[in-house]
PDB file of C-alpha atoms in Angstrom:
ATOM      1  CA  MET A  27       0.000   0.000   0.000  1.00 43.00           C
ATOM      2  CA  ASN A  28       2.788   2.416   0.910  1.00 41.00           C
ATOM      3  CA  ILE A  29       4.581   1.565  -2.324  1.00 41.00           C
ATOM      4  CA  PHE A  30       1.387   2.346  -4.291  1.00 42.00           C
ATOM      5  CA  ILE A  31       0.986   5.742  -2.533  1.00 42.00           C
ATOM      6  CA  ARG A  32       4.621   6.675  -3.192  1.00 45.00           C
ATOM      7  CA  SER A  33       4.270   5.698  -6.845  1.00 46.00           C
ATOM      8  CA  LEU A  34       1.105   7.756  -7.204  1.00 43.00           C
ATOM      9  CA  ALA A  35       2.773  10.759  -5.582  1.00 41.00           C
ATOM     10  CA  SER A  36       5.705  10.437  -7.979  1.00 45.00           C
ATOM     11  CA  VAL A  37       3.336  10.503 -10.951  1.00 41.00           C
ATOM     12  CA  PHE A  38       1.579  13.639  -9.661  1.00 42.00           C
ATOM     13  CA  PHE A  39       4.932  15.370  -9.050  1.00 39.00           C
ATOM     14  CA  PHE A  40       6.117  14.512 -12.569  1.00 41.00           C
ATOM     15  CA  LEU A  41       2.925  15.897 -14.121  1.00 43.00           C
ATOM     16  CA  PHE A  42       3.187  19.099 -12.032  1.00 39.00           C
ATOM     17  CA  ALA A  43       6.834  19.647 -13.026  1.00 39.00           C
ATOM     18  CA  LEU A  44       6.029  19.039 -16.690  1.00 41.00           C
ATOM     19  CA  THR A  45       3.191  21.603 -16.594  1.00 42.00           C
ATOM     20  CA  ALA A  46       5.337  24.219 -14.842  1.00 37.00           C
ATOM     21  CA  PHE A  47       8.148  23.756 -17.383  1.00 36.00           C
ATOM     22  CA  SER A  48       5.727  24.121 -20.271  1.00 39.00           C
ATOM     23  CA  GLN A  49       4.284  27.363 -18.858  1.00 38.00           C
ATOM     24  CA  SER A  50       7.710  28.861 -18.192  1.00 35.00           C
ATOM     25  CA  SER A  51       8.877  27.992 -21.721  1.00 36.00           C
ATOM     26  CA  GLN A  52       5.871  29.769 -23.214  1.00 37.00           C
ATOM     27  CA  SER A  53       6.184  32.885 -21.043  1.00 33.00           C
ATOM     28  CA  SER A  54       9.956  33.404 -21.447  1.00 32.00           C
ATOM     29  CA  PRO A  55      11.253  34.407 -24.891  1.00 31.00           C
ATOM     30  CA  ILE A  56      14.263  32.395 -26.063  1.00 29.00           C
ATOM     31  CA  GLY A  57      17.537  34.267 -25.895  1.00 32.00           C
ATOM     32  CA  GLY A  58      16.017  37.297 -24.214  1.00 34.00           C
ATOM     33  CA  ALA A  59      14.452  38.658 -27.432  1.00 37.00           C
ATOM     34  CA  SER A  60      13.431  42.267 -27.053  1.00 40.00           C
ATOM     35  CA  GLY A  61      10.440  42.167 -29.379  1.00 42.00           C
ATOM     36  CA  VAL A  62       9.500  44.410 -32.293  1.00 42.00           C
ATOM     37  CA  GLY A  63      11.205  47.485 -30.824  1.00 48.00           C
ATOM     38  CA  GLY A  64      14.531  45.663 -30.434  1.00 54.00           C
ATOM     39  CA  ALA A  65      14.337  44.273 -33.977  1.00 58.00           C
ATOM     40  CA  GLN A  66      13.640  47.735 -35.384  1.00 58.00           C
ATOM     41  CA  ALA A  67      16.528  49.220 -33.377  1.00 55.00           C
ATOM     42  CA  GLN A  68      18.875  46.591 -34.830  1.00 62.00           C
ATOM     43  CA  GLN A  69      17.747  47.350 -38.384  1.00 61.00           C
ATOM     44  CA  ASP A  70      18.387  51.081 -37.852  1.00 68.00           C
ATOM     45  CA  TYR A  71      21.847  50.527 -36.350  1.00 76.00           C
ATOM     46  CA  ARG A  72      24.790  51.538 -38.560  1.00 81.00           C
ATOM     47  CA  LEU A  73      27.731  49.169 -38.603  1.00 86.00           C
ATOM     48  CA  GLY A  74      31.094  50.420 -37.416  1.00 81.00           C
ATOM     49  CA  ALA A  75      34.666  49.225 -36.980  1.00 79.00           C
ATOM     50  CA  GLY A  76      34.946  46.338 -34.532  1.00 81.00           C
ATOM     51  CA  ASP A  77      31.333  45.168 -34.830  1.00 86.00           C
ATOM     52  CA  SER A  78      30.852  41.390 -35.025  1.00 89.00           C
ATOM     53  CA  ILE A  79      28.091  40.145 -37.321  1.00 93.00           C
ATOM     54  CA  GLY A  80      26.663  36.833 -38.471  1.00 94.00           C
ATOM     55  CA  VAL A  81      25.764  36.618 -42.166  1.00 95.00           C
ATOM     56  CA  GLN A  82      23.222  33.958 -43.064  1.00 94.00           C
ATOM     57  CA  VAL A  83      22.167  33.060 -46.621  1.00 94.00           C
ATOM     58  CA  TYR A  84      19.043  30.930 -47.023  1.00 93.00           C
ATOM     59  CA  GLN A  85      19.800  27.424 -48.348  1.00 90.00           C
ATOM     60  CA  SER A  86      23.502  28.316 -48.746  1.00 90.00           C
ATOM     61  CA  PRO A  87      25.253  27.160 -45.556  1.00 90.00           C
ATOM     62  CA  ASP A  88      28.708  27.647 -47.114  1.00 91.00           C
ATOM     63  CA  LEU A  89      27.950  31.358 -47.420  1.00 92.00           C
ATOM     64  CA  SER A  90      26.732  31.713 -43.817  1.00 91.00           C
ATOM     65  CA  VAL A  91      29.705  33.060 -41.873  1.00 93.00           C
ATOM     66  CA  ASP A  92      30.646  35.187 -38.890  1.00 94.00           C
ATOM     67  CA  ALA A  93      32.670  38.302 -39.684  1.00 93.00           C
ATOM     68  CA  ARG A  94      34.172  41.345 -38.016  1.00 91.00           C
ATOM     69  CA  VAL A  95      34.047  44.825 -39.494  1.00 91.00           C
ATOM     70  CA  SER A  96      37.628  46.047 -39.870  1.00 88.00           C
ATOM     71  CA  GLU A  97      38.978  49.463 -38.944  1.00 81.00           C
ATOM     72  CA  THR A  98      38.380  50.550 -42.552  1.00 87.00           C
ATOM     73  CA  GLY A  99      34.771  49.336 -42.430  1.00 88.00           C
ATOM     74  CA  VAL A 100      35.118  46.239 -44.628  1.00 93.00           C
ATOM     75  CA  ILE A 101      34.524  42.508 -44.158  1.00 94.00           C
ATOM     76  CA  SER A 102      35.973  39.545 -46.032  1.00 93.00           C
ATOM     77  CA  TYR A 103      33.198  37.448 -47.573  1.00 94.00           C
ATOM     78  CA  PRO A 104      33.394  34.101 -49.422  1.00 92.00           C
ATOM     79  CA  LEU A 105      33.445  34.249 -53.237  1.00 92.00           C
ATOM     80  CA  VAL A 106      32.854  38.017 -53.265  1.00 91.00           C
ATOM     81  CA  GLY A 107      35.993  39.160 -51.438  1.00 92.00           C
ATOM     82  CA  THR A 108      35.963  42.408 -49.472  1.00 93.00           C
ATOM     83  CA  LEU A 109      32.773  44.398 -48.981  1.00 94.00           C
ATOM     84  CA  GLN A 110      32.472  47.909 -47.560  1.00 94.00           C
ATOM     85  CA  LEU A 111      29.782  47.725 -44.868  1.00 92.00           C
ATOM     86  CA  GLY A 112      30.926  50.442 -42.447  1.00 87.00           C
ATOM     87  CA  GLY A 113      28.291  53.150 -42.052  1.00 84.00           C
ATOM     88  CA  LEU A 114      25.488  51.015 -43.528  1.00 89.00           C
ATOM     89  CA  THR A 115      22.382  49.970 -41.638  1.00 89.00           C
ATOM     90  CA  ILE A 116      21.707  46.261 -41.191  1.00 91.00           C
ATOM     91  CA  SER A 117      19.136  46.231 -44.004  1.00 92.00           C
ATOM     92  CA  GLU A 118      21.473  48.164 -46.323  1.00 93.00           C
ATOM     93  CA  ALA A 119      24.299  45.727 -45.590  1.00 94.00           C
ATOM     94  CA  GLU A 120      22.000  42.754 -46.290  1.00 95.00           C
ATOM     95  CA  LYS A 121      21.059  44.261 -49.648  1.00 94.00           C
ATOM     96  CA  LYS A 122      24.692  44.952 -50.547  1.00 95.00           C
ATOM     97  CA  ILE A 123      25.748  41.366 -49.874  1.00 95.00           C
ATOM     98  CA  ALA A 124      22.719  40.038 -51.790  1.00 95.00           C
ATOM     99  CA  ASP A 125      23.495  42.269 -54.785  1.00 95.00           C
ATOM    100  CA  ALA A 126      27.129  41.111 -54.781  1.00 94.00           C
ATOM    101  CA  LEU A 127      26.080  37.447 -54.771  1.00 94.00           C
ATOM    102  CA  ARG A 128      23.520  38.031 -57.529  1.00 93.00           C
ATOM    103  CA  THR A 129      25.720  40.097 -59.851  1.00 93.00           C
ATOM    104  CA  GLY A 130      28.588  37.659 -59.361  1.00 91.00           C
ATOM    105  CA  GLY A 131      26.354  34.808 -60.486  1.00 91.00           C
ATOM    106  CA  PHE A 132      26.884  32.840 -57.285  1.00 92.00           C
ATOM    107  CA  VAL A 133      23.245  32.783 -56.099  1.00 91.00           C
ATOM    108  CA  LYS A 134      20.265  33.563 -58.334  1.00 90.00           C
ATOM    109  CA  VAL A 135      17.882  34.848 -55.660  1.00 92.00           C
ATOM    110  CA  PRO A 136      19.915  35.337 -52.472  1.00 93.00           C
ATOM    111  CA  GLN A 137      18.051  35.827 -49.215  1.00 94.00           C
ATOM    112  CA  VAL A 138      20.542  37.404 -46.810  1.00 94.00           C
ATOM    113  CA  ASN A 139      20.015  37.949 -43.111  1.00 95.00           C
ATOM    114  CA  ILE A 140      22.513  39.700 -40.810  1.00 94.00           C
ATOM    115  CA  VAL A 141      22.560  39.204 -37.043  1.00 92.00           C
ATOM    116  CA  LEU A 142      24.471  41.717 -34.934  1.00 87.00           C
ATOM    117  CA  ARG A 143      26.599  39.584 -32.604  1.00 86.00           C
ATOM    118  CA  GLN A 144      28.449  42.261 -30.674  1.00 78.00           C
ATOM    119  CA  VAL A 145      28.640  46.048 -30.859  1.00 74.00           C
ATOM    120  CA  ARG A 146      32.208  47.270 -30.530  1.00 71.00           C
ATOM    121  CA  GLY A 147      32.671  49.872 -33.214  1.00 66.00           C
ATOM    122  CA  SER A 148      30.378  52.441 -31.624  1.00 74.00           C
ATOM    123  CA  GLN A 149      31.856  54.097 -28.570  1.00 82.00           C
ATOM    124  CA  VAL A 150      30.831  56.921 -26.279  1.00 91.00           C
ATOM    125  CA  ALA A 151      33.229  59.204 -24.403  1.00 93.00           C
ATOM    126  CA  VAL A 152      32.381  60.126 -20.807  1.00 96.00           C
ATOM    127  CA  LEU A 153      34.498  63.027 -19.557  1.00 96.00           C
ATOM    128  CA  GLY A 154      34.743  65.471 -16.680  1.00 96.00           C
ATOM    129  CA  GLN A 155      33.661  64.889 -13.108  1.00 96.00           C
ATOM    130  CA  VAL A 156      32.880  61.160 -13.233  1.00 96.00           C
ATOM    131  CA  SER A 157      34.513  58.368 -11.262  1.00 96.00           C
ATOM    132  CA  LYS A 158      35.856  56.505 -14.311  1.00 95.00           C
ATOM    133  CA  PRO A 159      36.219  58.834 -17.309  1.00 95.00           C
ATOM    134  CA  GLY A 160      37.053  57.237 -20.632  1.00 93.00           C
ATOM    135  CA  ARG A 161      35.605  55.667 -23.754  1.00 88.00           C
ATOM    136  CA  PHE A 162      32.919  52.999 -23.425  1.00 88.00           C
ATOM    137  CA  PRO A 163      31.499  50.691 -26.132  1.00 80.00           C
ATOM    138  CA  LEU A 164      27.786  50.629 -26.823  1.00 77.00           C
ATOM    139  CA  GLU A 165      27.241  47.019 -25.832  1.00 67.00           C
ATOM    140  CA  THR A 166      23.544  47.155 -26.766  1.00 66.00           C
ATOM    141  CA  LEU A 167      21.528  49.060 -29.336  1.00 67.00           C
ATOM    142  CA  ASN A 168      19.435  50.947 -26.790  1.00 81.00           C
ATOM    143  CA  THR A 169      22.055  52.142 -24.292  1.00 87.00           C
ATOM    144  CA  ARG A 170      20.708  55.213 -22.520  1.00 91.00           C
ATOM    145  CA  VAL A 171      22.290  58.116 -20.653  1.00 94.00           C
ATOM    146  CA  SER A 172      21.644  56.564 -17.238  1.00 92.00           C
ATOM    147  CA  ASP A 173      23.290  53.310 -18.368  1.00 92.00           C
ATOM    148  CA  MET A 174      26.449  55.121 -19.506  1.00 94.00           C
ATOM    149  CA  LEU A 175      26.652  57.199 -16.307  1.00 94.00           C
ATOM    150  CA  ALA A 176      26.470  53.986 -14.304  1.00 93.00           C
ATOM    151  CA  ALA A 177      29.238  52.461 -16.458  1.00 92.00           C
ATOM    152  CA  ALA A 178      31.405  55.497 -15.676  1.00 95.00           C
ATOM    153  CA  GLY A 179      30.832  55.062 -11.930  1.00 95.00           C
ATOM    154  CA  GLY A 180      28.537  58.072 -11.541  1.00 94.00           C
ATOM    155  CA  THR A 181      29.524  61.656 -10.851  1.00 94.00           C
ATOM    156  CA  THR A 182      32.121  62.690  -8.281  1.00 94.00           C
ATOM    157  CA  ALA A 183      31.440  64.819  -5.197  1.00 88.00           C
ATOM    158  CA  LEU A 184      32.546  67.871  -7.169  1.00 89.00           C
ATOM    159  CA  GLY A 185      30.402  67.035 -10.198  1.00 94.00           C
ATOM    160  CA  ASP A 186      27.654  69.310 -11.424  1.00 94.00           C
ATOM    161  CA  ASP A 187      23.990  68.325 -11.547  1.00 93.00           C
ATOM    162  CA  VAL A 188      24.012  69.023 -15.279  1.00 94.00           C
ATOM    163  CA  LEU A 189      25.220  66.727 -18.052  1.00 96.00           C
ATOM    164  CA  ILE A 190      26.052  67.941 -21.560  1.00 97.00           C
ATOM    165  CA  ILE A 191      25.751  65.551 -24.498  1.00 97.00           C
ATOM    166  CA  THR A 192      27.265  66.391 -27.880  1.00 96.00           C
ATOM    167  CA  GLY A 193      27.357  64.347 -31.048  1.00 91.00           C
ATOM    168  CA  GLN A 194      25.543  64.018 -34.332  1.00 87.00           C
ATOM    169  CA  ARG A 195      21.985  63.138 -35.278  1.00 87.00           C
ATOM    170  CA  ASN A 196      20.982  62.806 -38.922  1.00 82.00           C
ATOM    171  CA  ASN A 197      24.409  64.150 -39.943  1.00 78.00           C
ATOM    172  CA  LYS A 198      23.791  67.390 -38.028  1.00 88.00           C
ATOM    173  CA  PRO A 199      25.489  68.671 -34.845  1.00 92.00           C
ATOM    174  CA  PHE A 200      23.610  67.614 -31.726  1.00 94.00           C
ATOM    175  CA  ARG A 201      23.781  69.118 -28.225  1.00 96.00           C
ATOM    176  CA  LYS A 202      21.571  68.445 -25.226  1.00 96.00           C
ATOM    177  CA  VAL A 203      21.730  69.576 -21.597  1.00 96.00           C
ATOM    178  CA  ILE A 204      20.292  67.070 -19.101  1.00 95.00           C
ATOM    179  CA  ASP A 205      19.395  67.370 -15.432  1.00 93.00           C
ATOM    180  CA  ILE A 206      21.160  64.388 -13.828  1.00 93.00           C
ATOM    181  CA  PRO A 207      19.045  63.992 -10.640  1.00 91.00           C
ATOM    182  CA  ALA A 208      15.854  64.109 -12.725  1.00 89.00           C
ATOM    183  CA  LEU A 209      17.031  61.019 -14.606  1.00 88.00           C
ATOM    184  CA  PHE A 210      16.741  58.929 -11.466  1.00 85.00           C
ATOM    185  CA  LEU A 211      14.129  60.751  -9.393  1.00 84.00           C
ATOM    186  CA  ASN A 212      11.418  60.506 -12.049  1.00 76.00           C
ATOM    187  CA  ASP A 213       9.857  57.160 -12.927  1.00 71.00           C
ATOM    188  CA  LYS A 214      10.375  57.838 -16.627  1.00 70.00           C
ATOM    189  CA  SER A 215      12.496  60.688 -17.893  1.00 76.00           C
ATOM    190  CA  ASP A 216      12.244  61.875 -21.491  1.00 85.00           C
ATOM    191  CA  ASN A 217      15.837  63.068 -21.160  1.00 90.00           C
ATOM    192  CA  ASP A 218      17.137  59.519 -20.682  1.00 92.00           C
ATOM    193  CA  ILE A 219      17.765  59.336 -24.405  1.00 92.00           C
ATOM    194  CA  VAL A 220      19.326  56.524 -26.417  1.00 90.00           C
ATOM    195  CA  LEU A 221      22.970  57.233 -27.178  1.00 91.00           C
ATOM    196  CA  SER A 222      24.686  56.991 -30.563  1.00 86.00           C
ATOM    197  CA  GLY A 223      28.245  56.109 -31.477  1.00 82.00           C
ATOM    198  CA  GLY A 224      30.538  59.116 -31.250  1.00 85.00           C
ATOM    199  CA  ASP A 225      28.526  60.878 -28.530  1.00 92.00           C
ATOM    200  CA  THR A 226      30.420  62.692 -25.785  1.00 95.00           C
ATOM    201  CA  LEU A 227      29.030  63.055 -22.260  1.00 97.00           C
ATOM    202  CA  TYR A 228      30.584  65.806 -20.159  1.00 98.00           C
ATOM    203  CA  VAL A 229      30.031  66.607 -16.485  1.00 97.00           C
ATOM    204  CA  ASN A 230      31.485  69.969 -15.467  1.00 96.00           C
ATOM    205  CA  LYS A 231      32.573  70.951 -11.995  1.00 94.00           C
ATOM    206  CA  ALA A 232      29.727  72.126  -9.806  1.00 95.00           C
ATOM    207  CA  PRO A 233      29.554  75.885  -9.180  1.00 95.00           C
ATOM    208  CA  VAL A 234      31.130  76.967  -5.897  1.00 96.00           C
ATOM    209  CA  PHE A 235      31.040  79.882  -3.493  1.00 97.00           C
ATOM    210  CA  TYR A 236      33.686  81.078  -1.048  1.00 97.00           C
ATOM    211  CA  ILE A 237      33.310  81.993   2.590  1.00 97.00           C
ATOM    212  CA  TYR A 238      35.959  83.565   4.801  1.00 97.00           C
ATOM    213  CA  GLY A 239      36.389  85.847   7.783  1.00 96.00           C
ATOM    214  CA  GLU A 240      34.812  84.835  11.084  1.00 96.00           C
ATOM    215  CA  ALA A 241      33.537  81.484   9.811  1.00 96.00           C
ATOM    216  CA  GLN A 242      34.255  78.173  11.535  1.00 96.00           C
ATOM    217  CA  ARG A 243      35.466  76.495   8.318  1.00 96.00           C
ATOM    218  CA  PRO A 244      36.384  79.075   5.687  1.00 96.00           C
ATOM    219  CA  GLY A 245      37.004  77.931   2.122  1.00 96.00           C
ATOM    220  CA  PRO A 246      35.248  76.998  -1.150  1.00 95.00           C
ATOM    221  CA  TYR A 247      31.985  75.006  -1.077  1.00 95.00           C
ATOM    222  CA  ARG A 248      29.702  73.414  -3.627  1.00 93.00           C
ATOM    223  CA  ILE A 249      26.477  75.314  -4.296  1.00 94.00           C
ATOM    224  CA  GLU A 250      23.438  73.151  -3.709  1.00 92.00           C
ATOM    225  CA  ARG A 251      20.181  73.825  -5.494  1.00 89.00           C
ATOM    226  CA  GLY A 252      18.236  76.727  -4.018  1.00 92.00           C
ATOM    227  CA  MET A 253      20.978  77.459  -1.483  1.00 96.00           C
ATOM    228  CA  THR A 254      20.500  80.610   0.585  1.00 97.00           C
ATOM    229  CA  MET A 255      23.029  82.759   2.424  1.00 97.00           C
ATOM    230  CA  MET A 256      21.995  81.138   5.706  1.00 96.00           C
ATOM    231  CA  GLN A 257      22.618  77.673   4.278  1.00 97.00           C
ATOM    232  CA  ALA A 258      25.954  78.825   2.860  1.00 97.00           C
ATOM    233  CA  LEU A 259      26.946  80.089   6.294  1.00 96.00           C
ATOM    234  CA  ALA A 260      25.918  76.723   7.790  1.00 96.00           C
ATOM    235  CA  SER A 261      28.131  74.930   5.241  1.00 95.00           C
ATOM    236  CA  GLY A 262      31.067  76.839   6.652  1.00 95.00           C
ATOM    237  CA  GLY A 263      30.175  75.724  10.189  1.00 96.00           C
ATOM    238  CA  GLY A 264      28.459  78.987  11.099  1.00 95.00           C
ATOM    239  CA  PRO A 265      30.112  82.088  12.568  1.00 96.00           C
ATOM    240  CA  THR A 266      32.801  81.913  15.214  1.00 96.00           C
ATOM    241  CA  VAL A 267      32.202  83.279  18.705  1.00 93.00           C
ATOM    242  CA  ARG A 268      33.495  86.599  17.398  1.00 93.00           C
ATOM    243  CA  GLY A 269      31.460  86.573  14.192  1.00 94.00           C
ATOM    244  CA  SER A 270      27.865  87.521  13.474  1.00 94.00           C
ATOM    245  CA  GLN A 271      25.453  86.072  10.935  1.00 93.00           C
ATOM    246  CA  ASN A 272      23.860  89.494  10.660  1.00 92.00           C
ATOM    247  CA  ARG A 273      27.103  91.112   9.523  1.00 93.00           C
ATOM    248  CA  LEU A 274      27.756  89.480   6.169  1.00 96.00           C
ATOM    249  CA  ARG A 275      29.375  91.145   3.174  1.00 96.00           C
ATOM    250  CA  LEU A 276      28.945  89.805  -0.337  1.00 97.00           C
ATOM    251  CA  ASN A 277      31.292  90.269  -3.286  1.00 97.00           C
ATOM    252  CA  ARG A 278      29.625  89.310  -6.577  1.00 96.00           C
ATOM    253  CA  ARG A 279      30.456  89.977 -10.216  1.00 93.00           C
ATOM    254  CA  ASP A 280      27.873  91.837 -12.280  1.00 92.00           C
ATOM    255  CA  LEU A 281      27.088  91.264 -15.951  1.00 90.00           C
ATOM    256  CA  ASN A 282      30.090  93.359 -16.956  1.00 91.00           C
ATOM    257  CA  GLY A 283      32.471  91.313 -14.808  1.00 89.00           C
ATOM    258  CA  ASN A 284      32.929  94.015 -12.188  1.00 94.00           C
ATOM    259  CA  VAL A 285      32.973  93.015  -8.512  1.00 94.00           C
ATOM    260  CA  VAL A 286      30.148  94.660  -6.589  1.00 95.00           C
ATOM    261  CA  GLU A 287      30.061  94.646  -2.794  1.00 95.00           C
ATOM    262  CA  SER A 288      26.734  94.498  -0.971  1.00 96.00           C
ATOM    263  CA  THR A 289      25.036  93.458   2.258  1.00 95.00           C
ATOM    264  CA  PRO A 290      22.998  90.306   1.576  1.00 96.00           C
ATOM    265  CA  LYS A 291      19.954  89.024   3.416  1.00 95.00           C
ATOM    266  CA  LEU A 292      20.065  85.553   4.945  1.00 95.00           C
ATOM    267  CA  THR A 293      17.274  84.513   2.568  1.00 96.00           C
ATOM    268  CA  ASP A 294      19.072  85.673  -0.599  1.00 96.00           C
ATOM    269  CA  ALA A 295      20.110  82.999  -3.082  1.00 96.00           C
ATOM    270  CA  VAL A 296      23.778  82.118  -3.490  1.00 97.00           C
ATOM    271  CA  GLN A 297      25.275  82.378  -6.969  1.00 95.00           C
ATOM    272  CA  ALA A 298      28.359  80.854  -8.542  1.00 94.00           C
ATOM    273  CA  GLU A 299      31.658  82.462  -7.504  1.00 95.00           C
ATOM    274  CA  ASP A 300      30.047  84.469  -4.680  1.00 97.00           C
ATOM    275  CA  VAL A 301      32.513  85.506  -1.968  1.00 97.00           C
ATOM    276  CA  ILE A 302      30.909  85.822   1.469  1.00 97.00           C
ATOM    277  CA  TYR A 303      32.757  87.598   4.246  1.00 97.00           C
ATOM    278  CA  VAL A 304      31.629  87.060   7.844  1.00 96.00           C
ATOM    279  CA  ARG A 305      32.460  90.162   9.866  1.00 95.00           C
ATOM    280  CA  GLU A 306      33.011  90.465  13.590  1.00 93.00           C
ATOM    281  CA  SER A 307      30.099  91.180  15.889  1.00 88.00           C
ATOM    282  CA  LEU A 308      29.757  94.748  17.123  1.00 81.00           C
ATOM    283  CA  PHE A 309      29.262  93.569  20.700  1.00 73.00           C
TER     284      PHE A 309
END
């Protein structure tokens, strides 16, 4: 009886495992396919030096090869020889290979398909106040600004909250200024754009102000968003026992570059390159 129960339980377990495997196979795309959007992105991608591709020709296995785009943008292909594919989209490259096979008389009606194995030719430069500045390859076709910032280790403590992207779009100069915190604070940021090969990301130093005189910790400090004179004074540790928060002097450059001295209010906003002097108390 016990043997019968164990056998029955084994059958039920096998059927349950088989059902679960079938459901998981149906719900999970093979190879992590990204759907229609990913396929369209691959077709729009332009091949560059260092890219690895797989060329497949229907019913011609001898012509199905893996190739690497050279520094001059060419690949070596059976029967045809060298083909210039650098700068072409995937669909344009497929057509060029098909035309070469047809005109050469090797295949009457060639059906060519190109699979992008690895993106190496397209690189993005990340410069300025980031932890790991340098050049980074676009490993995927939809690498976004946030992805590249993460690859560069994020901004340093002295980095600005603003990121500048320069490059080319549609053969025209492209420049975009992006608010870095907004990329991560919002659920979906329109500024988290897809990057293109040749883009440069630059993070400048954050604007600073200077505080000296009767301050606990005089020196330069990073300006935080919406910072007031009172907050600037707090950054410097506040006034010494001899200083007074009500006796501040401000040196600020006007539009003509001339230094103008004034008496600020504690609620006034701090601007880049402000010099705040904490004077001694009268009593």
